[in-house]
Structure formats: C-alpha cells, structure tokens
Short mmCIF file of C-alpha atoms in Angstrom, two decimals:
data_model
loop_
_atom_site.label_atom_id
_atom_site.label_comp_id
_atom_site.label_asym_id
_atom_site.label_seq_id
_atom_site.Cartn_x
_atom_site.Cartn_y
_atom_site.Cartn_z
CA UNK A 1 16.84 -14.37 3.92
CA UNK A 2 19.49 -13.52 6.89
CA UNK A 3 22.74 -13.70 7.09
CA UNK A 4 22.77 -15.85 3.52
CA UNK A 5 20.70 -18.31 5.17
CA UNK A 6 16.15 -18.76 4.49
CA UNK A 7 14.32 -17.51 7.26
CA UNK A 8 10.71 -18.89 8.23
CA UNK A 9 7.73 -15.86 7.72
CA UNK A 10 5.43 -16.37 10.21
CA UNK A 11 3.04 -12.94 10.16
CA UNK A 12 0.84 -13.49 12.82
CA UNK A 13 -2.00 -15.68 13.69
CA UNK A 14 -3.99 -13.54 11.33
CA UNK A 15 -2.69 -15.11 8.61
CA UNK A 16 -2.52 -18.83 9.76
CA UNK A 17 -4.61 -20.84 6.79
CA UNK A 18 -8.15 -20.90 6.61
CA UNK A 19 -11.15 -22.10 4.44
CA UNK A 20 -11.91 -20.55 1.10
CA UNK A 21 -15.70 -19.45 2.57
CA UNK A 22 -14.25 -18.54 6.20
CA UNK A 23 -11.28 -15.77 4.27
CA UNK A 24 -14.50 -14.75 2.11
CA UNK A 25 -16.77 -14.26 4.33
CA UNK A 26 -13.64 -12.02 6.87
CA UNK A 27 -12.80 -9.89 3.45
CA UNK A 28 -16.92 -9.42 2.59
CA UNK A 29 -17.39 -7.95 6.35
CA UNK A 30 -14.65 -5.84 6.79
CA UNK A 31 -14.69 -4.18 3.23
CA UNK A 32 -18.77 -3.78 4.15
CA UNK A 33 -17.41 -2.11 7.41
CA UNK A 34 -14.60 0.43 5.39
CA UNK A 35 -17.33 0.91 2.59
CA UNK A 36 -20.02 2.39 5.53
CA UNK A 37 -17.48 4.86 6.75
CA UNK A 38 -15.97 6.52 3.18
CA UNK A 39 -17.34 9.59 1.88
CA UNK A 40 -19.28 8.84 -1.46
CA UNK A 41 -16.06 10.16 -3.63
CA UNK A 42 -13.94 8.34 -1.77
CA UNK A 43 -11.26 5.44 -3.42
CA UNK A 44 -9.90 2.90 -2.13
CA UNK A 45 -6.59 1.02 -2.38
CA UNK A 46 -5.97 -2.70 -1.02
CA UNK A 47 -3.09 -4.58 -1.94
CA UNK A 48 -2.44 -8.23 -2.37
CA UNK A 49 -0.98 -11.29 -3.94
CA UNK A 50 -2.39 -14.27 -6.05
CA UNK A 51 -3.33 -15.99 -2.74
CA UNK A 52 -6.31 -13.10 -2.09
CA UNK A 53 -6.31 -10.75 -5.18
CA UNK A 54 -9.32 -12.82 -6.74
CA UNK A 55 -11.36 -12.51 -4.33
CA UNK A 56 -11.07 -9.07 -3.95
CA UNK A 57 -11.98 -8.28 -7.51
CA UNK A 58 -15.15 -10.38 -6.88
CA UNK A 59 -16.21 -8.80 -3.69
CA UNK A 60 -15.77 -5.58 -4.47
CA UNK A 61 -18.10 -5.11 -7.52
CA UNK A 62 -20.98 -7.13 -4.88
CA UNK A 63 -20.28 -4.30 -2.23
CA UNK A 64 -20.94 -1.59 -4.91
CA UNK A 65 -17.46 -0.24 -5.64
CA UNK A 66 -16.19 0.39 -8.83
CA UNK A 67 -12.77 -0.89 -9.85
CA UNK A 68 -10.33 1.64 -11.32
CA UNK A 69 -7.53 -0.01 -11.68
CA UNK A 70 -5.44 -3.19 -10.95
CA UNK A 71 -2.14 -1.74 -10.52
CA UNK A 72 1.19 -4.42 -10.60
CA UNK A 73 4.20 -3.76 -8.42
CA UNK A 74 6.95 -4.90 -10.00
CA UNK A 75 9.98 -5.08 -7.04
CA UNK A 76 12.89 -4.26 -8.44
CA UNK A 77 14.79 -5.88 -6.27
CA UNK A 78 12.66 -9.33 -5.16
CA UNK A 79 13.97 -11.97 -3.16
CA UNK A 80 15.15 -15.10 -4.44
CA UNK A 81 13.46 -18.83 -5.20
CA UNK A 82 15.32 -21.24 -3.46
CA UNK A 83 13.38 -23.82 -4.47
CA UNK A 84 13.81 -23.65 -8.25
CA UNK A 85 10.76 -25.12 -9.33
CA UNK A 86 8.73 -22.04 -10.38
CA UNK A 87 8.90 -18.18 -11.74
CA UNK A 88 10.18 -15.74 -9.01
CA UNK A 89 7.76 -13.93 -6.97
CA UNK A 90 8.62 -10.00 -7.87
CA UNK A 91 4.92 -8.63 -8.54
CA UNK A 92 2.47 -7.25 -5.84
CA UNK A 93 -1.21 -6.46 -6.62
CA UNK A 94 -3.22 -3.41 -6.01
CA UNK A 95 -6.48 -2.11 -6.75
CA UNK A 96 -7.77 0.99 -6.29
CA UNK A 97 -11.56 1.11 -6.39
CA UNK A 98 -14.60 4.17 -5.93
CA UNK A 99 -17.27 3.78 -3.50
CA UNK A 100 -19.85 4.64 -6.23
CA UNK A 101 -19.66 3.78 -9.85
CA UNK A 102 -21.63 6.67 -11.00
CA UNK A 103 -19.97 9.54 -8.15
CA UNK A 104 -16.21 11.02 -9.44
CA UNK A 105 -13.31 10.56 -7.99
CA UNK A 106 -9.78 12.22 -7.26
CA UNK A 107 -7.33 11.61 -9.16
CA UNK A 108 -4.31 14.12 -10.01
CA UNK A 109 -3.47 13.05 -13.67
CA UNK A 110 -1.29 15.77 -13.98
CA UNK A 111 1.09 15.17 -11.29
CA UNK A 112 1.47 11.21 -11.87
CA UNK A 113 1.88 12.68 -15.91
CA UNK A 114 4.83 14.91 -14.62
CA UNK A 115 6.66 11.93 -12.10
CA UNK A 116 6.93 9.74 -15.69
CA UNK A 117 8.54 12.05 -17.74
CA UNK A 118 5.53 13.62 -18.96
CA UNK A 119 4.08 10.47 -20.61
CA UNK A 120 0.86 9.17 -18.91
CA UNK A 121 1.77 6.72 -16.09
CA UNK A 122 0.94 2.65 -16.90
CA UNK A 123 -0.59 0.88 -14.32
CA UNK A 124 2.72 -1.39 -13.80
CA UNK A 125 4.65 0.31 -11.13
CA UNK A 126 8.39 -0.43 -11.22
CA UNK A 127 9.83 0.51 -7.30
CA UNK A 128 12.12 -1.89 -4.78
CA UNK A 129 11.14 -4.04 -1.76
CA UNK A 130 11.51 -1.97 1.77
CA UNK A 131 14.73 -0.86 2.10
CA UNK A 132 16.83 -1.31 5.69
CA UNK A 133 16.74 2.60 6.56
CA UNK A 134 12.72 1.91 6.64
CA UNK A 135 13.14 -0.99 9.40
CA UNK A 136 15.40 0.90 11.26
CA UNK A 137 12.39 1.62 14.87
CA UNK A 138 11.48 -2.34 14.02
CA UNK A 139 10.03 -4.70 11.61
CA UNK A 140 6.95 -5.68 10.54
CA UNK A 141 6.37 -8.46 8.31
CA UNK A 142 4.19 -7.06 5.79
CA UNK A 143 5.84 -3.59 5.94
CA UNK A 144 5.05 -1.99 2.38
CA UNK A 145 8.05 0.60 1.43
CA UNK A 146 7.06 4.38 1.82
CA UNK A 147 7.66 5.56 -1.76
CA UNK A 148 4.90 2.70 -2.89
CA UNK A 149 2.16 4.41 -0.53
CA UNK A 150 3.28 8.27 -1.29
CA UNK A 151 2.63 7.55 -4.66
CA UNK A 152 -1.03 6.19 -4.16
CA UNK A 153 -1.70 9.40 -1.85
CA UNK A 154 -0.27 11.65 -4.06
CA UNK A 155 -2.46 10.29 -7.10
CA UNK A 156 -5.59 9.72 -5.04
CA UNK A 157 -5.94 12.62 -2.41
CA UNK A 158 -5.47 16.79 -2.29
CA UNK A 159 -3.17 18.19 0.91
CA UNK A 160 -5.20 17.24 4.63
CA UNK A 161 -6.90 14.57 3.17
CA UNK A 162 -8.34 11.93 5.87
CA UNK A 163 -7.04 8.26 5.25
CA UNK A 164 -8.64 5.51 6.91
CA UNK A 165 -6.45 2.23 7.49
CA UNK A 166 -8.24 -0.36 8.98
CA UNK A 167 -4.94 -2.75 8.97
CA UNK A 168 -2.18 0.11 10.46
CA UNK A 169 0.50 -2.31 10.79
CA UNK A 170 3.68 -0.36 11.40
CA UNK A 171 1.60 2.84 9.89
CA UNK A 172 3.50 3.13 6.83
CA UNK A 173 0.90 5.18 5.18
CA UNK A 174 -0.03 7.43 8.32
CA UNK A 175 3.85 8.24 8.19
CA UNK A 176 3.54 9.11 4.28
CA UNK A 177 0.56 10.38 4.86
CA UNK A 178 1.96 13.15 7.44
CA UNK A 179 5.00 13.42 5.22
CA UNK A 180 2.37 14.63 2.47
CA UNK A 181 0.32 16.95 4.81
CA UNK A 182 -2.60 14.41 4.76
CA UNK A 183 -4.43 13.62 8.42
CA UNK A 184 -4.40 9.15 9.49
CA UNK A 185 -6.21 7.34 11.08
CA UNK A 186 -4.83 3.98 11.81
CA UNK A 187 -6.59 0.86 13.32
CA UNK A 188 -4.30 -1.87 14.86
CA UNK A 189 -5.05 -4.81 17.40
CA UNK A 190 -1.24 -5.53 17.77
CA UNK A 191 0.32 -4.09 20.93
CA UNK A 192 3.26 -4.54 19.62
CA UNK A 193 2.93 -2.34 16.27
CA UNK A 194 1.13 -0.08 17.87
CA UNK A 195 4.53 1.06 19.89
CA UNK A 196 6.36 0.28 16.54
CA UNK A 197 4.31 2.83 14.79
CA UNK A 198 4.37 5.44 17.72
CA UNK A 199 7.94 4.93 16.93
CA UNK A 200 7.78 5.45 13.82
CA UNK A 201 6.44 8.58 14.20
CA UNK A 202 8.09 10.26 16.70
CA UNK A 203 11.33 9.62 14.46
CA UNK A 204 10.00 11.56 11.89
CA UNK A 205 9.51 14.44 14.19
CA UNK A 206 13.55 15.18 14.01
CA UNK A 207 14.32 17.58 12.26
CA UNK A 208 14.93 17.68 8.55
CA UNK A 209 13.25 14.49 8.35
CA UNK A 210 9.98 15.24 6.59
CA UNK A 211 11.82 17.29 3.96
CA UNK A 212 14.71 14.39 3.30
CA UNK A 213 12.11 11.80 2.68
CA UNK A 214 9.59 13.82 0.43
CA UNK A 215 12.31 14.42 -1.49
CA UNK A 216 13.24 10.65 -1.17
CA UNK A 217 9.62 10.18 -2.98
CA UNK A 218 9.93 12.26 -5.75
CA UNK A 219 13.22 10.83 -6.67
CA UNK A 220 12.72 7.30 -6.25
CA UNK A 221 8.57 7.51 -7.68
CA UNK A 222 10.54 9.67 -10.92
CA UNK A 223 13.31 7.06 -11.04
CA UNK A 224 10.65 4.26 -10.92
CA UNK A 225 8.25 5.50 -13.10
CA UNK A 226 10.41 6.22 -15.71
CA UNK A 227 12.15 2.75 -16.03
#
C-alpha cells in the first residue's frame, strides 16, 4: 500500500516460484550448510509464513535439530485484504531450534519472565509491522522490525555472542545485534543491501543512537508482551 493505492511486491528473483522438490531440496542444503558451522549449544531462529513454515518443521528434525518452539507473530498493525475473500494475513512464523537434541541450550527465562510482567512469556508474540523510522537509509522488502529480532537475541544469547545470518538482507539483526553488545556476521549476495546495510550501520554510529533504541526495545518488547 502507497499513497492509498496496492503496490506490486516483487522481492527478488530469489523468490520467483519454484517446484515443491527444487524449494526443498535449496532449504535441506543451506540449513545442512548453517548446521556445519554452529557450535553444538547453539539455536537457531528462521522465520516464515504458511508458504515455507512446513517444510521447515520437516527438515529440521532430518538435519538433527531439535525444535523448541514455534513462536507466532501476531502484527499489530497488519496490512489490509483487498480482496475480501479470505482471513487477513497478521501472523508470522518462527522457530527456534538446537543443534543437538540431547546438548542444552541458552535461554534467559528470567529476563523474557521480567519483559511480561513477571508472568512466563507465551510463545504468541504480539509487536507491529516495521515502522517508517526503520526504512529511513532504504527499504528492503522482507525487512523484519528491530524490536522482533532484539527480543530473540536477548532470549537466546549472553552479551558478545556471535550470530551467524546467512540471509543479511538489510542486517536488521547485525544492527540489534550491535545494539545488544553481540558480534554479526552477515552473508548477502545483493549489492544493493549490502550498501543498505553499511548504511544502516554507520547511522547507528551517531551519537545517542544505541542508547535511544535499546530503550526503544525494552519499551515496545514490555508493551508487546504484556498485551
């Protein structure tokens, strides 16, 4: 939607439509790939919709991870059906999954206790779509909103953490990551996001930045939680 009028979403040629067996076989090889370079207590998190959430909760079990959770993202503010001939699209999927089922895993229980009013924290996550201040160095068209990545880091990892993202994008979570005093790296074929994300980053280098939008997380992630 722009300027009250639909807008085509074309995200790339990567996600042009394909067979059933050819978007298997990409997702079996490059969670194989991620898999070979985590450290044994090492989680992951992957997001999705309905189009490839299925299949990642059947290749993940086959590669040896164990699923955690399936956490929903409810959007509290999704856009609109135009076409009035379904439910609105407001939910995102993600699951977070251990290499090993048998090694432990991270996971600070307390803190995720204390952003949801001291009540343990459901695996439905009420937060809004990106918000404009987020697109303001450029857009990119899967662009995931920085409170919805602070809170996985802040549930999943301990301060200078190394994140691996094999799908940068615009880097949202290297920027929430170095927001959160956690080290990124970031793998990206696009030119394009590659400057958006250098960007990015050198934006968050003025100063008060960092501080504004930590504090940005813990309001909005308390807000959210507690809905």
């Amino acid at each position: 939607m722009k300027n009250g009028k639909v807008q085509s979403v074309n995200k790339g040629q990567w996600d042009k439509l394909v067979s059933d067996n050819d978007a298997y076989v990409f997702t079996y090889e490059w969670l194989f790939a991620v898999r070979e370079k985590m450290a044994d207590n090492a989680t992951l998190w992957v997001s999705g919709t309905h189009h490839n959430i299925f299949t990642l909760g059947r290749i993940l079990p086959q590669l040896g991870f164990k699923i955690l959770n399936v956490i929903t993202w409810e959007k509290t503010n999704p856009p609109p059906n135009f076409s009035c001939r379904f439910f609105t699209h407001s939910t995102e999927f993600i699951i977070w999954a251990r290499k090993h089922p048998k090694v432990p895993h991270y996971f600070d229980y307390d803190l995720m206790k204390r952003l949801n009013n001291d009540k343990q924290m459901k695996d439905v996550w009420r937060l809004p779509a990106i918000a404009k201040w987020e697109k303001s160095c450029g857009k990119h068209p899967t662009q995931k909103p920085l409170a919805l990545l602070a809170q996985m880091i802040l549930a999943s990892t301990k301060k200078n953490a190394l994140i691996l993202d094999p799908f940068a994008g615009s880097s949202t979570k290297g920027i929430a990551g170095n927001i959160l005093e956690r080290r990124f790296i970031g793998i990206e074929q696009e030119t394009e996001y590659l400057q958006l994300s250098q960007a990015r980053y050198e934006d968050l280098q003025h100063e008060g930045k960092k501080e504004f939008f930590k504090q940005h997380f813990y309001r909005l992630l308390n807000k959210g939680n507690n809905n």
